[in-house]
Amino acid sequence: MCRFQKEFRYDELKEWYKKSGLPLKRFFNTSGMLYKEMQLKDKLPDMSEEEQLQLLVTNGMLVKRPLVISDDVILTGFKEKEWEEKL
């Protein structure tokens, strides 16, 4: 199933993050304007996991795209080699 979401729920993001095994920072759109305006590069290291997840759900523009969710794979952003290996 494929769907586009502008916003995400806290419980979905937390579940996907835990299931992915990825660092939470990989779920942030680090090249996005909002990320830069908020100076999150400097702030994230001092934030708890809970605070970071809560921040992600405040604005969908903070979430890295594409975000691919399947039963056994979660991918953030497009990295061709990673996609070839996992899909």
mmCIF file of N, CA and C in Angstrom:
data_model
loop_
_atom_site.group_PDB
_atom_site.id
_atom_site.type_symbol
_atom_site.label_atom_id
_atom_site.label_comp_id
_atom_site.label_asym_id
_atom_site.label_seq_id
_atom_site.Cartn_x
_atom_site.Cartn_y
_atom_site.Cartn_z
ATOM 1 N N MET A 1 0.838 -1.172 0.000
ATOM 2 C CA MET A 1 0.000 0.000 0.000
ATOM 3 C C MET A 1 0.887 1.240 0.000
ATOM 4 N N CYS A 2 0.520 2.206 -0.759
ATOM 5 C CA CYS A 2 1.273 3.448 -0.850
ATOM 6 C C CYS A 2 0.344 4.601 -0.495
ATOM 7 N N ARG A 3 0.828 5.486 0.355
ATOM 8 C CA ARG A 3 0.027 6.655 0.701
ATOM 9 C C ARG A 3 0.958 7.815 0.997
ATOM 10 N N PHE A 4 0.418 9.011 0.823
ATOM 11 C CA PHE A 4 1.176 10.222 1.120
ATOM 12 C C PHE A 4 0.551 10.875 2.336
ATOM 13 N N GLN A 5 1.382 11.203 3.300
ATOM 14 C CA GLN A 5 0.894 11.868 4.492
ATOM 15 C C GLN A 5 1.640 13.170 4.690
ATOM 16 N N LYS A 6 0.907 14.194 5.065
ATOM 17 C CA LYS A 6 1.534 15.465 5.398
ATOM 18 C C LYS A 6 1.928 15.487 6.866
ATOM 19 N N GLU A 7 1.123 14.856 7.679
ATOM 20 C CA GLU A 7 1.360 14.823 9.122
ATOM 21 C C GLU A 7 1.402 13.369 9.588
ATOM 22 N N PHE A 8 2.034 13.157 10.718
ATOM 23 C CA PHE A 8 2.162 11.812 11.258
ATOM 24 C C PHE A 8 1.729 11.805 12.712
ATOM 25 N N ARG A 9 1.220 10.673 13.153
ATOM 26 C CA ARG A 9 0.835 10.522 14.553
ATOM 27 C C ARG A 9 2.043 10.056 15.365
ATOM 28 N N TYR A 10 2.062 10.461 16.618
ATOM 29 C CA TYR A 10 3.156 10.097 17.514
ATOM 30 C C TYR A 10 3.335 8.581 17.584
ATOM 31 N N ASP A 11 2.240 7.852 17.790
ATOM 32 C CA ASP A 11 2.340 6.404 17.953
ATOM 33 C C ASP A 11 2.871 5.712 16.697
ATOM 34 N N GLU A 12 2.520 6.208 15.504
ATOM 35 C CA GLU A 12 3.047 5.607 14.269
ATOM 36 C C GLU A 12 4.548 5.846 14.165
ATOM 37 N N LEU A 13 4.955 7.086 14.358
ATOM 38 C CA LEU A 13 6.386 7.387 14.242
ATOM 39 C C LEU A 13 7.208 6.612 15.252
ATOM 40 N N LYS A 14 6.717 6.516 16.459
ATOM 41 C CA LYS A 14 7.457 5.777 17.487
ATOM 42 C C LYS A 14 7.576 4.305 17.110
ATOM 43 N N GLU A 15 6.502 3.718 16.630
ATOM 44 C CA GLU A 15 6.514 2.314 16.214
ATOM 45 C C GLU A 15 7.498 2.099 15.052
ATOM 46 N N TRP A 16 7.437 2.973 14.052
ATOM 47 C CA TRP A 16 8.320 2.833 12.894
ATOM 48 C C TRP A 16 9.779 3.014 13.296
ATOM 49 N N TYR A 17 10.037 3.981 14.156
ATOM 50 C CA TYR A 17 11.400 4.220 14.634
ATOM 51 C C TYR A 17 11.931 2.979 15.353
ATOM 52 N N LYS A 18 11.167 2.425 16.267
ATOM 53 C CA LYS A 18 11.598 1.244 17.023
ATOM 54 C C LYS A 18 11.809 0.055 16.085
ATOM 55 N N LYS A 19 10.884 -0.126 15.163
ATOM 56 C CA LYS A 19 10.948 -1.257 14.224
ATOM 57 C C LYS A 19 12.132 -1.141 13.264
ATOM 58 N N SER A 20 12.497 0.095 12.921
ATOM 59 C CA SER A 20 13.532 0.312 11.910
ATOM 60 C C SER A 20 14.944 -0.020 12.389
ATOM 61 N N GLY A 21 15.209 0.208 13.670
ATOM 62 C CA GLY A 21 16.573 0.037 14.175
ATOM 63 C C GLY A 21 17.494 1.183 13.765
ATOM 64 N N LEU A 22 16.938 2.197 13.127
ATOM 65 C CA LEU A 22 17.724 3.347 12.669
ATOM 66 C C LEU A 22 17.845 4.377 13.793
ATOM 67 N N PRO A 23 18.886 5.208 13.733
ATOM 68 C CA PRO A 23 18.942 6.330 14.671
ATOM 69 C C PRO A 23 17.764 7.269 14.391
ATOM 70 N N LEU A 24 17.215 7.860 15.421
ATOM 71 C CA LEU A 24 16.058 8.736 15.259
ATOM 72 C C LEU A 24 16.359 9.910 14.338
ATOM 73 N N LYS A 25 17.594 10.357 14.306
ATOM 74 C CA LYS A 25 17.970 11.475 13.435
ATOM 75 C C LYS A 25 17.679 11.169 11.965
ATOM 76 N N ARG A 26 17.701 9.892 11.581
ATOM 77 C CA ARG A 26 17.410 9.519 10.192
ATOM 78 C C ARG A 26 15.975 9.823 9.783
ATOM 79 N N PHE A 27 15.106 10.058 10.752
ATOM 80 C CA PHE A 27 13.709 10.388 10.456
ATOM 81 C C PHE A 27 13.514 11.883 10.246
ATOM 82 N N PHE A 28 14.551 12.676 10.521
ATOM 83 C CA PHE A 28 14.466 14.125 10.338
ATOM 84 C C PHE A 28 14.914 14.524 8.940
ATOM 85 N N ASN A 29 14.214 15.470 8.358
ATOM 86 C CA ASN A 29 14.572 16.037 7.061
ATOM 87 C C ASN A 29 15.677 17.074 7.295
ATOM 88 N N THR A 30 16.899 16.581 7.402
ATOM 89 C CA THR A 30 18.025 17.444 7.778
ATOM 90 C C THR A 30 18.394 18.461 6.704
ATOM 91 N N SER A 31 17.911 18.284 5.505
ATOM 92 C CA SER A 31 18.201 19.266 4.457
ATOM 93 C C SER A 31 17.039 20.239 4.255
ATOM 94 N N GLY A 32 15.987 20.082 5.055
ATOM 95 C CA GLY A 32 14.829 20.947 4.931
ATOM 96 C C GLY A 32 15.037 22.323 5.550
ATOM 97 N N MET A 33 14.305 23.281 5.018
ATOM 98 C CA MET A 33 14.418 24.663 5.473
ATOM 99 C C MET A 33 14.006 24.809 6.941
ATOM 100 N N LEU A 34 12.927 24.130 7.338
ATOM 101 C CA LEU A 34 12.449 24.232 8.715
ATOM 102 C C LEU A 34 13.475 23.671 9.702
ATOM 103 N N TYR A 35 14.074 22.549 9.352
ATOM 104 C CA TYR A 35 15.116 21.943 10.190
ATOM 105 C C TYR A 35 16.251 22.939 10.420
ATOM 106 N N LYS A 36 16.642 23.608 9.347
ATOM 107 C CA LYS A 36 17.732 24.584 9.443
ATOM 108 C C LYS A 36 17.311 25.833 10.206
ATOM 109 N N GLU A 37 16.104 26.326 9.931
ATOM 110 C CA GLU A 37 15.612 27.518 10.624
ATOM 111 C C GLU A 37 15.534 27.291 12.137
ATOM 112 N N MET A 38 15.147 26.076 12.514
ATOM 113 C CA MET A 38 15.012 25.753 13.931
ATOM 114 C C MET A 38 16.350 25.391 14.577
ATOM 115 N N GLN A 39 17.413 25.349 13.758
ATOM 116 C CA GLN A 39 18.765 25.013 14.222
ATOM 117 C C GLN A 39 18.784 23.668 14.955
ATOM 118 N N LEU A 40 18.089 22.700 14.384
ATOM 119 C CA LEU A 40 17.965 21.401 15.038
ATOM 120 C C LEU A 40 19.256 20.604 15.052
ATOM 121 N N LYS A 41 20.156 20.895 14.149
ATOM 122 C CA LYS A 41 21.448 20.202 14.153
ATOM 123 C C LYS A 41 22.118 20.348 15.510
ATOM 124 N N ASP A 42 21.999 21.540 16.091
ATOM 125 C CA ASP A 42 22.621 21.813 17.386
ATOM 126 C C ASP A 42 21.741 21.387 18.557
ATOM 127 N N LYS A 43 20.434 21.328 18.361
ATOM 128 C CA LYS A 43 19.502 21.054 19.452
ATOM 129 C C LYS A 43 19.219 19.567 19.675
ATOM 130 N N LEU A 44 19.178 18.782 18.584
ATOM 131 C CA LEU A 44 18.795 17.371 18.711
ATOM 132 C C LEU A 44 19.670 16.580 19.687
ATOM 133 N N PRO A 45 20.991 16.779 19.688
ATOM 134 C CA PRO A 45 21.812 15.977 20.612
ATOM 135 C C PRO A 45 21.437 16.157 22.092
ATOM 136 N N ASP A 46 20.866 17.293 22.437
ATOM 137 C CA ASP A 46 20.495 17.558 23.831
ATOM 138 C C ASP A 46 19.046 17.208 24.142
ATOM 139 N N MET A 47 18.311 16.743 23.130
ATOM 140 C CA MET A 47 16.901 16.405 23.314
ATOM 141 C C MET A 47 16.744 14.911 23.581
ATOM 142 N N SER A 48 15.765 14.568 24.400
ATOM 143 C CA SER A 48 15.469 13.159 24.654
ATOM 144 C C SER A 48 14.776 12.558 23.427
ATOM 145 N N GLU A 49 14.714 11.249 23.393
ATOM 146 C CA GLU A 49 13.996 10.552 22.318
ATOM 147 C C GLU A 49 12.541 11.007 22.285
ATOM 148 N N GLU A 50 11.936 11.103 23.445
ATOM 149 C CA GLU A 50 10.546 11.543 23.546
ATOM 150 C C GLU A 50 10.367 12.940 22.962
ATOM 151 N N GLU A 51 11.247 13.858 23.305
ATOM 152 C CA GLU A 51 11.163 15.229 22.802
ATOM 153 C C GLU A 51 11.329 15.271 21.287
ATOM 154 N N GLN A 52 12.238 14.454 20.762
ATOM 155 C CA GLN A 52 12.454 14.416 19.318
ATOM 156 C C GLN A 52 11.222 13.873 18.600
ATOM 157 N N LEU A 53 10.632 12.823 19.118
ATOM 158 C CA LEU A 53 9.425 12.266 18.500
ATOM 159 C C LEU A 53 8.279 13.271 18.546
ATOM 160 N N GLN A 54 8.119 13.939 19.676
ATOM 161 C CA GLN A 54 7.069 14.950 19.796
ATOM 162 C C GLN A 54 7.297 16.079 18.783
ATOM 163 N N LEU A 55 8.541 16.458 18.592
ATOM 164 C CA LEU A 55 8.866 17.511 17.628
ATOM 165 C C LEU A 55 8.523 17.073 16.204
ATOM 166 N N LEU A 56 8.840 15.840 15.856
ATOM 167 C CA LEU A 56 8.541 15.332 14.519
ATOM 168 C C LEU A 56 7.046 15.412 14.197
ATOM 169 N N VAL A 57 6.198 15.168 15.167
ATOM 170 C CA VAL A 57 4.759 15.178 14.883
ATOM 171 C C VAL A 57 4.170 16.586 14.841
ATOM 172 N N THR A 58 4.938 17.596 15.229
ATOM 173 C CA THR A 58 4.414 18.957 15.189
ATOM 174 C C THR A 58 4.326 19.508 13.775
ATOM 175 N N ASN A 59 5.186 18.988 12.874
ATOM 176 C CA ASN A 59 5.189 19.511 11.506
ATOM 177 C C ASN A 59 5.742 18.440 10.568
ATOM 178 N N GLY A 60 4.907 18.011 9.621
ATOM 179 C CA GLY A 60 5.311 16.975 8.672
ATOM 180 C C GLY A 60 6.527 17.344 7.836
ATOM 181 N N MET A 61 6.829 18.641 7.736
ATOM 182 C CA MET A 61 8.000 19.068 6.965
ATOM 183 C C MET A 61 9.310 18.659 7.642
ATOM 184 N N LEU A 62 9.251 18.272 8.895
ATOM 185 C CA LEU A 62 10.452 17.830 9.600
ATOM 186 C C LEU A 62 10.791 16.367 9.309
ATOM 187 N N VAL A 63 9.835 15.634 8.747
ATOM 188 C CA VAL A 63 10.009 14.192 8.514
ATOM 189 C C VAL A 63 10.678 13.943 7.168
ATOM 190 N N LYS A 64 11.716 13.124 7.193
ATOM 191 C CA LYS A 64 12.467 12.755 5.983
ATOM 192 C C LYS A 64 11.553 12.001 5.027
ATOM 193 N N ARG A 65 11.607 12.360 3.756
ATOM 194 C CA ARG A 65 10.819 11.695 2.714
ATOM 195 C C ARG A 65 11.735 11.143 1.651
ATOM 196 N N PRO A 66 11.349 10.162 0.903
ATOM 197 C CA PRO A 66 10.190 9.325 1.156
ATOM 198 C C PRO A 66 10.405 8.467 2.404
ATOM 199 N N LEU A 67 9.318 8.091 2.997
ATOM 200 C CA LEU A 67 9.316 7.198 4.142
ATOM 201 C C LEU A 67 8.560 5.953 3.703
ATOM 202 N N VAL A 68 9.287 4.856 3.554
ATOM 203 C CA VAL A 68 8.712 3.610 3.052
ATOM 204 C C VAL A 68 8.522 2.652 4.220
ATOM 205 N N ILE A 69 7.292 2.200 4.395
ATOM 206 C CA ILE A 69 6.947 1.311 5.502
ATOM 207 C C ILE A 69 6.358 0.028 4.923
ATOM 208 N N SER A 70 6.944 -1.100 5.284
ATOM 209 C CA SER A 70 6.354 -2.388 4.915
ATOM 210 C C SER A 70 6.397 -3.279 6.157
ATOM 211 N N ASP A 71 5.983 -4.513 6.015
ATOM 212 C CA ASP A 71 5.963 -5.410 7.168
ATOM 213 C C ASP A 71 7.342 -5.626 7.777
ATOM 214 N N ASP A 72 8.364 -5.665 6.932
ATOM 215 C CA ASP A 72 9.697 -5.976 7.457
ATOM 216 C C ASP A 72 10.778 -4.953 7.116
ATOM 217 N N VAL A 73 10.409 -3.855 6.453
ATOM 218 C CA VAL A 73 11.395 -2.849 6.048
ATOM 219 C C VAL A 73 10.860 -1.442 6.295
ATOM 220 N N ILE A 74 11.735 -0.598 6.819
ATOM 221 C CA ILE A 74 11.421 0.823 6.943
ATOM 222 C C ILE A 74 12.611 1.591 6.389
ATOM 223 N N LEU A 75 12.345 2.431 5.389
ATOM 224 C CA LEU A 75 13.399 3.215 4.750
ATOM 225 C C LEU A 75 13.068 4.693 4.859
ATOM 226 N N THR A 76 14.083 5.495 5.144
ATOM 227 C CA THR A 76 13.902 6.946 5.200
ATOM 228 C C THR A 76 14.803 7.583 4.162
ATOM 229 N N GLY A 77 14.236 8.476 3.360
ATOM 230 C CA GLY A 77 15.020 9.125 2.312
ATOM 231 C C GLY A 77 15.340 8.142 1.205
ATOM 232 N N PHE A 78 15.816 8.652 0.102
ATOM 233 C CA PHE A 78 16.144 7.776 -1.028
ATOM 234 C C PHE A 78 17.645 7.583 -1.123
ATOM 235 N N LYS A 79 18.062 6.375 -0.852
ATOM 236 C CA LYS A 79 19.453 5.965 -1.028
ATOM 237 C C LYS A 79 19.408 4.722 -1.901
ATOM 238 N N GLU A 80 19.761 4.889 -3.162
ATOM 239 C CA GLU A 80 19.565 3.835 -4.161
ATOM 240 C C GLU A 80 20.117 2.483 -3.716
ATOM 241 N N LYS A 81 21.339 2.460 -3.228
ATOM 242 C CA LYS A 81 21.956 1.199 -2.829
ATOM 243 C C LYS A 81 21.155 0.520 -1.709
ATOM 244 N N GLU A 82 20.745 1.307 -0.721
ATOM 245 C CA GLU A 82 19.963 0.753 0.395
ATOM 246 C C GLU A 82 18.622 0.210 -0.103
ATOM 247 N N TRP A 83 17.980 0.937 -1.021
ATOM 248 C CA TRP A 83 16.699 0.483 -1.558
ATOM 249 C C TRP A 83 16.864 -0.815 -2.340
ATOM 250 N N GLU A 84 17.927 -0.920 -3.136
ATOM 251 C CA GLU A 84 18.167 -2.141 -3.912
ATOM 252 C C GLU A 84 18.379 -3.329 -2.993
ATOM 253 N N GLU A 85 19.096 -3.108 -1.900
ATOM 254 C CA GLU A 85 19.377 -4.201 -0.962
ATOM 255 C C GLU A 85 18.130 -4.670 -0.215
ATOM 256 N N LYS A 86 17.274 -3.719 0.156
ATOM 257 C CA LYS A 86 16.167 -4.045 1.050
ATOM 258 C C LYS A 86 14.841 -4.312 0.363
ATOM 259 N N LEU A 87 14.695 -3.832 -0.877
ATOM 260 C CA LEU A 87 13.406 -4.039 -1.556
ATOM 261 C C LEU A 87 13.485 -5.099 -2.627
#
